[in-house]
Backbone as JSON Lines, residues from 0, in Angstrom:
{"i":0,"aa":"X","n":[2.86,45.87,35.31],"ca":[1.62,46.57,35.55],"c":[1.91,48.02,35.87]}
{"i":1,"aa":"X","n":[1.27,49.02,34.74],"ca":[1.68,50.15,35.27],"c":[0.85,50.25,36.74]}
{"i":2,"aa":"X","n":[-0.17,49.9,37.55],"ca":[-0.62,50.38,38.69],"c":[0.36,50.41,39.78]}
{"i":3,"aa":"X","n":[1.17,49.68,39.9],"ca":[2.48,49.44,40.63],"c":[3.38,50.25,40.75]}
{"i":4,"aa":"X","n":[3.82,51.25,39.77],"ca":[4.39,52.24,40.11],"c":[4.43,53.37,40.77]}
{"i":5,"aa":"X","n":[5.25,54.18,41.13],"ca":[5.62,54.55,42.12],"c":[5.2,56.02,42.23]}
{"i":6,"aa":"X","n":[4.28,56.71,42.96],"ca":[4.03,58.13,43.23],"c":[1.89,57.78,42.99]}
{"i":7,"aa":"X","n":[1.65,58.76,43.87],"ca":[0.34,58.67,43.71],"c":[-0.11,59.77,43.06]}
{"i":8,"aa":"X","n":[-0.53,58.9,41.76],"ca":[-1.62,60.0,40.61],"c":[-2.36,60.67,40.83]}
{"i":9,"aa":"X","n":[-1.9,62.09,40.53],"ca":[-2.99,63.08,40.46],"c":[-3.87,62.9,39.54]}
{"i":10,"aa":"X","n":[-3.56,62.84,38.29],"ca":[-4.23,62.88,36.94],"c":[-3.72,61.26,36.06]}
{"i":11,"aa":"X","n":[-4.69,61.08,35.3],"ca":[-4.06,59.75,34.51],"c":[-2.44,60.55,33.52]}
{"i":12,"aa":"X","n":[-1.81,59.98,34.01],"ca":[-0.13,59.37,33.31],"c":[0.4,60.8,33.39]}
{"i":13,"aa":"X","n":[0.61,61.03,34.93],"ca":[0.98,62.5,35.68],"c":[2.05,62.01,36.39]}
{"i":14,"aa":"X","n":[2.38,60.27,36.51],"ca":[3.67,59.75,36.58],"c":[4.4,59.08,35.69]}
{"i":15,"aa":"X","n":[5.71,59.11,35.3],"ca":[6.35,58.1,34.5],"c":[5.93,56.84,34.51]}
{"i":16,"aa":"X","n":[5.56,56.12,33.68],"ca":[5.25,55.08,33.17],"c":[6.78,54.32,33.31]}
{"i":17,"aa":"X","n":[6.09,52.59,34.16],"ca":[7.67,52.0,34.21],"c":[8.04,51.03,32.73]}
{"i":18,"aa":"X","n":[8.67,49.86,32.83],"ca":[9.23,49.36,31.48],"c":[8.53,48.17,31.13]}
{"i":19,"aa":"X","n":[7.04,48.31,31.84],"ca":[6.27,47.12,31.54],"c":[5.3,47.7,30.07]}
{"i":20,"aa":"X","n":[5.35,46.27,29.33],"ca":[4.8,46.67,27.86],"c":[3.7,47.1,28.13]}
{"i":21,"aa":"X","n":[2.86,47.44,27.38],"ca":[1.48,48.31,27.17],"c":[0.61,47.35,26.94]}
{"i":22,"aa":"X","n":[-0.66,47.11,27.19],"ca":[-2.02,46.62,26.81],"c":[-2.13,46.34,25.28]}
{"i":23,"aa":"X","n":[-1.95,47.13,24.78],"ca":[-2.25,47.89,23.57],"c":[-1.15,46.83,22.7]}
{"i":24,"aa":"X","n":[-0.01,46.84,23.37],"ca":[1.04,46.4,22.48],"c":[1.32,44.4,22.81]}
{"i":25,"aa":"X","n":[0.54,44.31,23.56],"ca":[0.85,43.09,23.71],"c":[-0.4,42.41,22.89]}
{"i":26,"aa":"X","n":[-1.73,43.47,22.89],"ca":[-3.02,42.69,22.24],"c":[-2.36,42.2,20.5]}
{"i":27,"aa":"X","n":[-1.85,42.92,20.1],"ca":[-1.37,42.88,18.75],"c":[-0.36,42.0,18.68]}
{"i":28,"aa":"X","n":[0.63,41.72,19.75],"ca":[1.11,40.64,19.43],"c":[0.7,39.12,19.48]}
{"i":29,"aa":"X","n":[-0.61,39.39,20.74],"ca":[-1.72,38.17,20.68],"c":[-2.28,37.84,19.53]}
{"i":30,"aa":"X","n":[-2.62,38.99,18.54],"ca":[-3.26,38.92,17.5],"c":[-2.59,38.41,16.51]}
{"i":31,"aa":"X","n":[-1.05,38.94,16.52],"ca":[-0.37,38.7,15.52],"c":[-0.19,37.24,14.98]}
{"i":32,"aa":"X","n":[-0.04,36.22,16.31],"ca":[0.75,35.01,16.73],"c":[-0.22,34.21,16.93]}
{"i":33,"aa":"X","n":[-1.97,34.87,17.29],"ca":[-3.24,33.49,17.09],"c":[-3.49,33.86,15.46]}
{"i":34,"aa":"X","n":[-3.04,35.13,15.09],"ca":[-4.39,35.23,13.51],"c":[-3.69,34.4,12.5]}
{"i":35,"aa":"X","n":[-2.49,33.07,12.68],"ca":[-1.94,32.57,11.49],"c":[-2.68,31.12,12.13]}
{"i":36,"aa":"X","n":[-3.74,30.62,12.6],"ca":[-4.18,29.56,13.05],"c":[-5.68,29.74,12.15]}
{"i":37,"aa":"X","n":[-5.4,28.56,10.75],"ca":[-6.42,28.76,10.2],"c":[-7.76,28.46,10.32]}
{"i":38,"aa":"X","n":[-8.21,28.25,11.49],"ca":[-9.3,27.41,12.39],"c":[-9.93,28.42,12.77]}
{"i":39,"aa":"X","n":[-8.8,29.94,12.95],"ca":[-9.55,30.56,13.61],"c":[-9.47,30.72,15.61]}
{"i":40,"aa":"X","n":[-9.54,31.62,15.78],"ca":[-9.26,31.4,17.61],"c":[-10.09,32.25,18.63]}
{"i":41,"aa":"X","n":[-10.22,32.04,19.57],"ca":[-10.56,32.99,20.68],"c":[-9.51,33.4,21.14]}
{"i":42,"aa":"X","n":[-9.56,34.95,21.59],"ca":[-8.95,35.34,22.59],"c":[-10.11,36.38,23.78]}
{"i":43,"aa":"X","n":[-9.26,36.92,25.01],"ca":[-9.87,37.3,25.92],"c":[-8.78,38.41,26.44]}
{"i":44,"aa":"X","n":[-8.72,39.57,26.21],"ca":[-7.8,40.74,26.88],"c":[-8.26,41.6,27.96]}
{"i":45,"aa":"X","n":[-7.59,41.61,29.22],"ca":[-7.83,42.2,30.24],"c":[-6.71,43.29,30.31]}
{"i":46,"aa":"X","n":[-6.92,44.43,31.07],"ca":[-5.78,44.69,31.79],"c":[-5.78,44.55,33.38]}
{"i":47,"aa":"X","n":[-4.61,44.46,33.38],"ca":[-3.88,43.33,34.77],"c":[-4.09,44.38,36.16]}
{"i":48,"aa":"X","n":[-4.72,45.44,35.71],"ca":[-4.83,46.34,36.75],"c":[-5.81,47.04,37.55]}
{"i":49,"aa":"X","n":[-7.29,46.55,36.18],"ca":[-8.26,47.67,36.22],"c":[-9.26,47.13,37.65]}
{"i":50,"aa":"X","n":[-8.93,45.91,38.5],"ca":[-9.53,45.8,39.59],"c":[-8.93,46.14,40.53]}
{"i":51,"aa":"X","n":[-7.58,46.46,40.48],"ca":[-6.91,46.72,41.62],"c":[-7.28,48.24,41.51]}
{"i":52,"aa":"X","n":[-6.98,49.02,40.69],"ca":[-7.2,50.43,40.77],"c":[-8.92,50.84,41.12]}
{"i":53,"aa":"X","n":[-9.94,50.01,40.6],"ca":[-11.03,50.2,40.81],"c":[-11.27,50.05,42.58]}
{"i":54,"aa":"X","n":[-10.8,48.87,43.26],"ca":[-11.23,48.39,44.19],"c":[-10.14,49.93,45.54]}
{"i":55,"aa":"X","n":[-9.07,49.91,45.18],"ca":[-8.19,51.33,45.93],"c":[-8.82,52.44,45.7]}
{"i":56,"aa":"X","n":[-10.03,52.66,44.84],"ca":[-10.61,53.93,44.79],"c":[-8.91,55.13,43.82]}
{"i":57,"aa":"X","n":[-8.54,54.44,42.75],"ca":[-7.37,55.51,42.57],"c":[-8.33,55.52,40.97]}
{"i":58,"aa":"X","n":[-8.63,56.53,40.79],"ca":[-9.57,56.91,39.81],"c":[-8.31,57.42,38.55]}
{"i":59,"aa":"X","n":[-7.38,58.14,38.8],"ca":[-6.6,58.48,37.98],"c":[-5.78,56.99,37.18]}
{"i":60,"aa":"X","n":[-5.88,56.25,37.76],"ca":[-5.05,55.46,37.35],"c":[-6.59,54.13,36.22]}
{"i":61,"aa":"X","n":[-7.4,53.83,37.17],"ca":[-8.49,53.19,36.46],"c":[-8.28,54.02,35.02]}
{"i":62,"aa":"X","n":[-8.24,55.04,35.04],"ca":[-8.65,56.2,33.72],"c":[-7.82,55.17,32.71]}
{"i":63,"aa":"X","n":[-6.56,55.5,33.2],"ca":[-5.47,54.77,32.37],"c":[-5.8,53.78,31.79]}
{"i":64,"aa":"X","n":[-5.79,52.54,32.92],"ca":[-6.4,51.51,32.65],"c":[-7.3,51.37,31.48]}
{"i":65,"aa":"X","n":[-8.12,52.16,31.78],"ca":[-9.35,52.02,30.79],"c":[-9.16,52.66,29.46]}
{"i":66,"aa":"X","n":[-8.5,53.88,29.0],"ca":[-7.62,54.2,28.5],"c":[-6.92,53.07,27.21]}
{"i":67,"aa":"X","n":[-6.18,52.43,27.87],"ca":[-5.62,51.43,27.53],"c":[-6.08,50.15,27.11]}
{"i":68,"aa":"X","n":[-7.28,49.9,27.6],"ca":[-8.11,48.58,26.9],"c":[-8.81,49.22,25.67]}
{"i":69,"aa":"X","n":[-9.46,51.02,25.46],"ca":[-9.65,51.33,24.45],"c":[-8.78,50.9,23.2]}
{"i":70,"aa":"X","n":[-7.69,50.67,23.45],"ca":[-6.29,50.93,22.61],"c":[-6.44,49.95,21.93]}
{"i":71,"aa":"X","n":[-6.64,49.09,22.98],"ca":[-6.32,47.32,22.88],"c":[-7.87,47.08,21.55]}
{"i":72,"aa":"X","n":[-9.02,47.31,22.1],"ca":[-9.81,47.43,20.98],"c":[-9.79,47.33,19.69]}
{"i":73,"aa":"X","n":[-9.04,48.85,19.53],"ca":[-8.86,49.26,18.48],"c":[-7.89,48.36,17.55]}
{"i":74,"aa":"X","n":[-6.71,47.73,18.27],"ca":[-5.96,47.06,17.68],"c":[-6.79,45.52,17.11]}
């Protein structure tokens, strides 16, 4: 979870990002690995962070967050 890392954000991704995969990059591998199920599937993508940052009031980091489920969208 990037919210976990270390230094408090001024601005969204004004700290190094640690070595946890991306939103973005894991939706596509969700996608990749349900879209050969010829039935068809649900899925449901969150990111793992956007209540914790919402509920701490750290607005720079929600950004991200949110940011990042755009991504996931798109994919």
């Amino acid at each position: 979870m990037q919210n976990s890392r270390s230094g408090e954000a001024k601005a969204p991704y004004s700290d190094p990002l640690n070595d946890v995969v991306d939103l973005p990059t894991m939706t596509t591998g969700a996608l990749n690995a349900l879209g050969q199920n010829d039935e068809g599937f649900h899925v449901m993508i969150e990111g793992g962070a956007i209540d914790w940052s919402g509920h701490g009031n750290e607005s720079a980091r929600d950004i991200e967050e949110v940011q990042d489920f755009n991504k996931s969208v798109d994919a």
